[in-house]
PDB file of C-alpha atoms in Angstrom:
ATOM      1  CA  MET A   1     -33.554  19.130 -12.535  1.00  0.00           C
ATOM      2  CA  SER A   2     -32.689  22.813 -12.107  1.00  0.00           C
ATOM      3  CA  GLU A   3     -29.136  24.150 -11.960  1.00  0.00           C
ATOM      4  CA  ALA A   4     -29.614  25.011  -8.280  1.00  0.00           C
ATOM      5  CA  GLU A   5     -30.812  21.482  -7.464  1.00  0.00           C
ATOM      6  CA  PHE A   6     -27.979  19.903  -9.438  1.00  0.00           C
ATOM      7  CA  LEU A   7     -25.376  22.039  -7.656  1.00  0.00           C
ATOM      8  CA  ARG A   8     -27.009  21.401  -4.275  1.00  0.00           C
ATOM      9  CA  ASP A   9     -26.700  17.667  -4.956  1.00  0.00           C
ATOM     10  CA  PHE A  10     -23.046  18.184  -5.921  1.00  0.00           C
ATOM     11  CA  GLU A  11     -22.401  20.002  -2.636  1.00  0.00           C
ATOM     12  CA  LYS A  12     -24.000  17.142  -0.675  1.00  0.00           C
ATOM     13  CA  PHE A  13     -21.847  14.595  -2.528  1.00  0.00           C
ATOM     14  CA  SER A  14     -18.753  16.762  -2.144  1.00  0.00           C
ATOM     15  CA  ALA A  15     -19.303  17.036   1.620  1.00  0.00           C
ATOM     16  CA  LEU A  16     -19.135  13.241   1.907  1.00  0.00           C
ATOM     17  CA  VAL A  17     -15.657  13.204   0.395  1.00  0.00           C
ATOM     18  CA  THR A  18     -13.741  14.970   3.153  1.00  0.00           C
ATOM     19  CA  ALA A  19     -10.048  15.822   3.125  1.00  0.00           C
ATOM     20  CA  ASP A  20      -9.574  13.626   6.202  1.00  0.00           C
ATOM     21  CA  ALA A  21     -11.178  10.634   4.482  1.00  0.00           C
ATOM     22  CA  ILE A  22      -8.994  11.155   1.418  1.00  0.00           C
ATOM     23  CA  ALA A  23      -5.871  11.517   3.596  1.00  0.00           C
ATOM     24  CA  ASP A  24      -6.738   8.278   5.404  1.00  0.00           C
ATOM     25  CA  ALA A  25      -7.223   6.479   2.073  1.00  0.00           C
ATOM     26  CA  LEU A  26      -3.930   7.640   0.524  1.00  0.00           C
ATOM     27  CA  PRO A  27      -1.164   5.028   0.490  1.00  0.00           C
ATOM     28  CA  ASP A  28       1.231   5.283   3.440  1.00  0.00           C
ATOM     29  CA  GLY A  29       4.145   5.676   1.050  1.00  0.00           C
ATOM     30  CA  ASP A  30       2.826   8.946  -0.370  1.00  0.00           C
ATOM     31  CA  ALA A  31       5.472  11.349   0.930  1.00  0.00           C
ATOM     32  CA  ASP A  32       3.672  14.497  -0.221  1.00  0.00           C
ATOM     33  CA  ARG A  33       0.309  14.079   1.503  1.00  0.00           C
ATOM     34  CA  THR A  34      -0.107  17.848   1.825  1.00  0.00           C
ATOM     35  CA  GLY A  35       0.459  18.322  -1.912  1.00  0.00           C
ATOM     36  CA  ALA A  36      -1.916  15.470  -2.681  1.00  0.00           C
ATOM     37  CA  LEU A  37      -4.640  17.023  -0.524  1.00  0.00           C
ATOM     38  CA  GLN A  38      -4.113  20.426  -2.127  1.00  0.00           C
ATOM     39  CA  TYR A  39      -4.401  18.789  -5.552  1.00  0.00           C
ATOM     40  CA  PHE A  40      -7.584  17.032  -4.428  1.00  0.00           C
ATOM     41  CA  GLU A  41      -9.110  20.314  -3.218  1.00  0.00           C
ATOM     42  CA  THR A  42      -8.232  21.863  -6.589  1.00  0.00           C
ATOM     43  CA  ALA A  43      -9.994  18.914  -8.253  1.00  0.00           C
ATOM     44  CA  ARG A  44     -13.034  19.492  -6.013  1.00  0.00           C
ATOM     45  CA  HIS A  45     -13.229  23.170  -7.062  1.00  0.00           C
ATOM     46  CA  GLU A  46     -12.778  22.281 -10.736  1.00  0.00           C
ATOM     47  CA  ALA A  47     -15.479  19.611 -10.389  1.00  0.00           C
ATOM     48  CA  ARG A  48     -17.846  22.188  -8.905  1.00  0.00           C
ATOM     49  CA  ALA A  49     -17.191  24.505 -11.861  1.00  0.00           C
ATOM     50  CA  THR A  50     -17.666  21.616 -14.320  1.00  0.00           C
ATOM     51  CA  CYS A  51     -20.969  20.640 -12.704  1.00  0.00           C
ATOM     52  CA  ALA A  52     -22.135  24.262 -12.868  1.00  0.00           C
ATOM     53  CA  TRP A  53     -21.230  24.293 -16.569  1.00  0.00           C
ATOM     54  CA  LEU A  54     -23.051  21.005 -17.161  1.00  0.00           C
ATOM     55  CA  ALA A  55     -26.136  22.317 -15.357  1.00  0.00           C
ATOM     56  CA  ARG A  56     -26.173  25.562 -17.404  1.00  0.00           C
ATOM     57  CA  SER A  57     -25.217  23.991 -20.731  1.00  0.00           C
ATOM     58  CA  GLY A  58     -28.615  22.610 -21.581  1.00  0.00           C
ATOM     59  CA  LEU A  59     -26.984  19.268 -22.406  1.00  0.00           C
ATOM     60  CA  SER A  60     -29.199  16.315 -21.754  1.00  0.00           C
ATOM     61  CA  LEU A  61     -27.629  14.291 -18.983  1.00  0.00           C
ATOM     62  CA  HIS A  62     -29.050  10.885 -19.788  1.00  0.00           C
ATOM     63  CA  GLY A  63     -27.936   7.648 -21.368  1.00  0.00           C
ATOM     64  CA  ARG A  64     -24.241   6.819 -21.435  1.00  0.00           C
ATOM     65  CA  ILE A  65     -21.785   9.598 -20.586  1.00  0.00           C
ATOM     66  CA  LEU A  66     -18.018   9.707 -21.112  1.00  0.00           C
ATOM     67  CA  GLU A  67     -15.816  12.272 -19.391  1.00  0.00           C
ATOM     68  CA  VAL A  68     -12.502  12.709 -21.215  1.00  0.00           C
ATOM     69  CA  GLY A  69      -9.804  14.058 -18.909  1.00  0.00           C
ATOM     70  CA  ALA A  70     -11.527  12.957 -15.712  1.00  0.00           C
ATOM     71  CA  GLY A  71      -8.620  13.812 -13.415  1.00  0.00           C
ATOM     72  CA  VAL A  72      -9.166  12.195 -10.031  1.00  0.00           C
ATOM     73  CA  GLY A  73     -12.721  11.298 -11.074  1.00  0.00           C
ATOM     74  CA  PHE A  74     -14.748  13.727  -8.967  1.00  0.00           C
ATOM     75  CA  VAL A  75     -17.259  14.655 -11.702  1.00  0.00           C
ATOM     76  CA  THR A  76     -17.561  11.074 -12.944  1.00  0.00           C
ATOM     77  CA  ALA A  77     -18.191   9.853  -9.372  1.00  0.00           C
ATOM     78  CA  PHE A  78     -20.765  12.599  -8.761  1.00  0.00           C
ATOM     79  CA  LEU A  79     -22.639  11.862 -11.985  1.00  0.00           C
ATOM     80  CA  ARG A  80     -22.681   8.172 -11.046  1.00  0.00           C
ATOM     81  CA  SER A  81     -24.076   9.126  -7.615  1.00  0.00           C
ATOM     82  CA  GLN A  82     -26.947  10.789  -9.499  1.00  0.00           C
ATOM     83  CA  GLY A  83     -27.777   7.471 -11.162  1.00  0.00           C
ATOM     84  CA  LEU A  84     -26.134   8.357 -14.474  1.00  0.00           C
ATOM     85  CA  ASP A  85     -24.158   5.810 -16.475  1.00  0.00           C
ATOM     86  CA  CYS A  86     -20.859   7.695 -16.632  1.00  0.00           C
ATOM     87  CA  ILE A  87     -17.276   6.566 -17.039  1.00  0.00           C
ATOM     88  CA  GLY A  88     -14.117   8.598 -17.380  1.00  0.00           C
ATOM     89  CA  ILE A  89     -10.792   8.515 -19.167  1.00  0.00           C
ATOM     90  CA  GLU A  90      -7.704  10.064 -17.605  1.00  0.00           C
ATOM     91  CA  PRO A  91      -4.423   9.517 -19.421  1.00  0.00           C
ATOM     92  CA  ALA A  92      -2.309  11.508 -16.914  1.00  0.00           C
ATOM     93  CA  GLU A  93       0.971   9.798 -16.249  1.00  0.00           C
ATOM     94  CA  ASP A  94       4.260  11.445 -15.369  1.00  0.00           C
ATOM     95  CA  GLY A  95       3.006  15.024 -15.125  1.00  0.00           C
ATOM     96  CA  PHE A  96       0.521  14.254 -12.366  1.00  0.00           C
ATOM     97  CA  PRO A  97       2.092  11.678 -10.037  1.00  0.00           C
ATOM     98  CA  THR A  98      -0.658  11.805  -7.408  1.00  0.00           C
ATOM     99  CA  THR A  99      -3.594  11.423  -9.817  1.00  0.00           C
ATOM    100  CA  ARG A 100      -3.726   7.602  -9.592  1.00  0.00           C
ATOM    101  CA  ALA A 101      -3.393   7.610  -5.786  1.00  0.00           C
ATOM    102  CA  LEU A 102      -6.206  10.159  -5.509  1.00  0.00           C
ATOM    103  CA  GLN A 103      -8.392   8.163  -7.910  1.00  0.00           C
ATOM    104  CA  LYS A 104      -7.968   5.131  -5.656  1.00  0.00           C
ATOM    105  CA  ALA A 105      -8.618   7.226  -2.550  1.00  0.00           C
ATOM    106  CA  LEU A 106     -11.800   8.684  -4.086  1.00  0.00           C
ATOM    107  CA  GLN A 107     -12.899   5.183  -5.067  1.00  0.00           C
ATOM    108  CA  PHE A 108     -12.338   4.033  -1.459  1.00  0.00           C
ATOM    109  CA  VAL A 109     -14.287   6.980  -0.016  1.00  0.00           C
ATOM    110  CA  ALA A 110     -17.055   7.248  -2.624  1.00  0.00           C
ATOM    111  CA  GLY A 111     -17.425   3.493  -3.035  1.00  0.00           C
ATOM    112  CA  ASP A 112     -19.533   2.269  -5.938  1.00  0.00           C
ATOM    113  CA  PHE A 113     -20.027   5.796  -7.244  1.00  0.00           C
ATOM    114  CA  ALA A 114     -16.325   6.004  -8.116  1.00  0.00           C
ATOM    115  CA  SER A 115     -16.287   2.559  -9.707  1.00  0.00           C
ATOM    116  CA  PRO A 116     -15.402   1.266 -12.228  1.00  0.00           C
ATOM    117  CA  PRO A 117     -11.881   2.651 -12.166  1.00  0.00           C
ATOM    118  CA  ILE A 118     -11.181   5.358 -14.659  1.00  0.00           C
ATOM    119  CA  SER A 119      -9.501   4.108 -17.817  1.00  0.00           C
ATOM    120  CA  ARG A 120      -6.111   5.482 -18.803  1.00  0.00           C
ATOM    121  CA  ARG A 121      -6.637   5.408 -22.551  1.00  0.00           C
ATOM    122  CA  ALA A 122      -9.523   5.637 -24.950  1.00  0.00           C
ATOM    123  CA  ASP A 123      -8.326   2.513 -26.743  1.00  0.00           C
ATOM    124  CA  GLU A 124      -9.098   0.566 -23.546  1.00  0.00           C
ATOM    125  CA  LEU A 125     -12.772   1.160 -24.331  1.00  0.00           C
ATOM    126  CA  SER A 126     -14.506  -1.090 -26.807  1.00  0.00           C
ATOM    127  CA  LEU A 127     -17.898  -0.812 -28.439  1.00  0.00           C
ATOM    128  CA  ASP A 128     -18.621  -4.449 -27.545  1.00  0.00           C
ATOM    129  CA  GLU A 129     -17.784  -4.054 -23.854  1.00  0.00           C
ATOM    130  CA  HIS A 130     -18.621  -0.404 -23.156  1.00  0.00           C
ATOM    131  CA  GLY A 131     -21.182   0.445 -25.830  1.00  0.00           C
ATOM    132  CA  ALA A 132     -21.747   3.820 -27.475  1.00  0.00           C
ATOM    133  CA  PHE A 133     -22.026   7.136 -25.637  1.00  0.00           C
ATOM    134  CA  ASP A 134     -24.854   9.652 -25.759  1.00  0.00           C
ATOM    135  CA  LEU A 135     -22.693  12.471 -24.407  1.00  0.00           C
ATOM    136  CA  ILE A 136     -18.911  12.934 -24.409  1.00  0.00           C
ATOM    137  CA  PHE A 137     -17.436  15.997 -22.706  1.00  0.00           C
ATOM    138  CA  SER A 138     -14.116  17.325 -21.466  1.00  0.00           C
ATOM    139  CA  VAL A 139     -13.057  20.279 -19.340  1.00  0.00           C
ATOM    140  CA  ASN A 140      -9.484  21.429 -18.666  1.00  0.00           C
ATOM    141  CA  VAL A 141      -8.038  19.113 -21.312  1.00  0.00           C
ATOM    142  CA  LEU A 142      -6.867  21.065 -24.335  1.00  0.00           C
ATOM    143  CA  GLU A 143      -4.057  22.825 -22.457  1.00  0.00           C
ATOM    144  CA  HIS A 144      -2.481  19.405 -21.845  1.00  0.00           C
ATOM    145  CA  MET A 145      -2.425  18.391 -25.510  1.00  0.00           C
ATOM    146  CA  GLN A 146       0.927  18.162 -27.298  1.00  0.00           C
ATOM    147  CA  PRO A 147       1.243  20.265 -30.446  1.00  0.00           C
ATOM    148  CA  LEU A 148       1.529  18.338 -33.703  1.00  0.00           C
TER     149      LEU A 148
END
């Protein structure tokens, strides 16, 4: 698949996940809905950039794929919508309070493509249950790492 086709498919998928649908899927108790939607739109733009990078990278998108630092799960959900076996890990906790709510909202809107839920920690994955991965990638992760 060409880069243009891959990005066109991303735009089609992205159009299905509207801000209104995400707002409707957010929990009623989320006081900062505007902030959550802004964060989601940022995630959408970052996902677009990540998909452009994946398309240009020459990496073979086949087999089992693991996205480390999946955020709200936009890229993972898109790759799944393309028939790829992709799961994500997102350890964000205190620093990103709306991440979990947006993951659930994306799962509600995108359905099976956003399932299974994104794991919080790599040690939740096991070789017996999840198997090995053919490709592991991360984008926008290193700046969140704690220095040793």
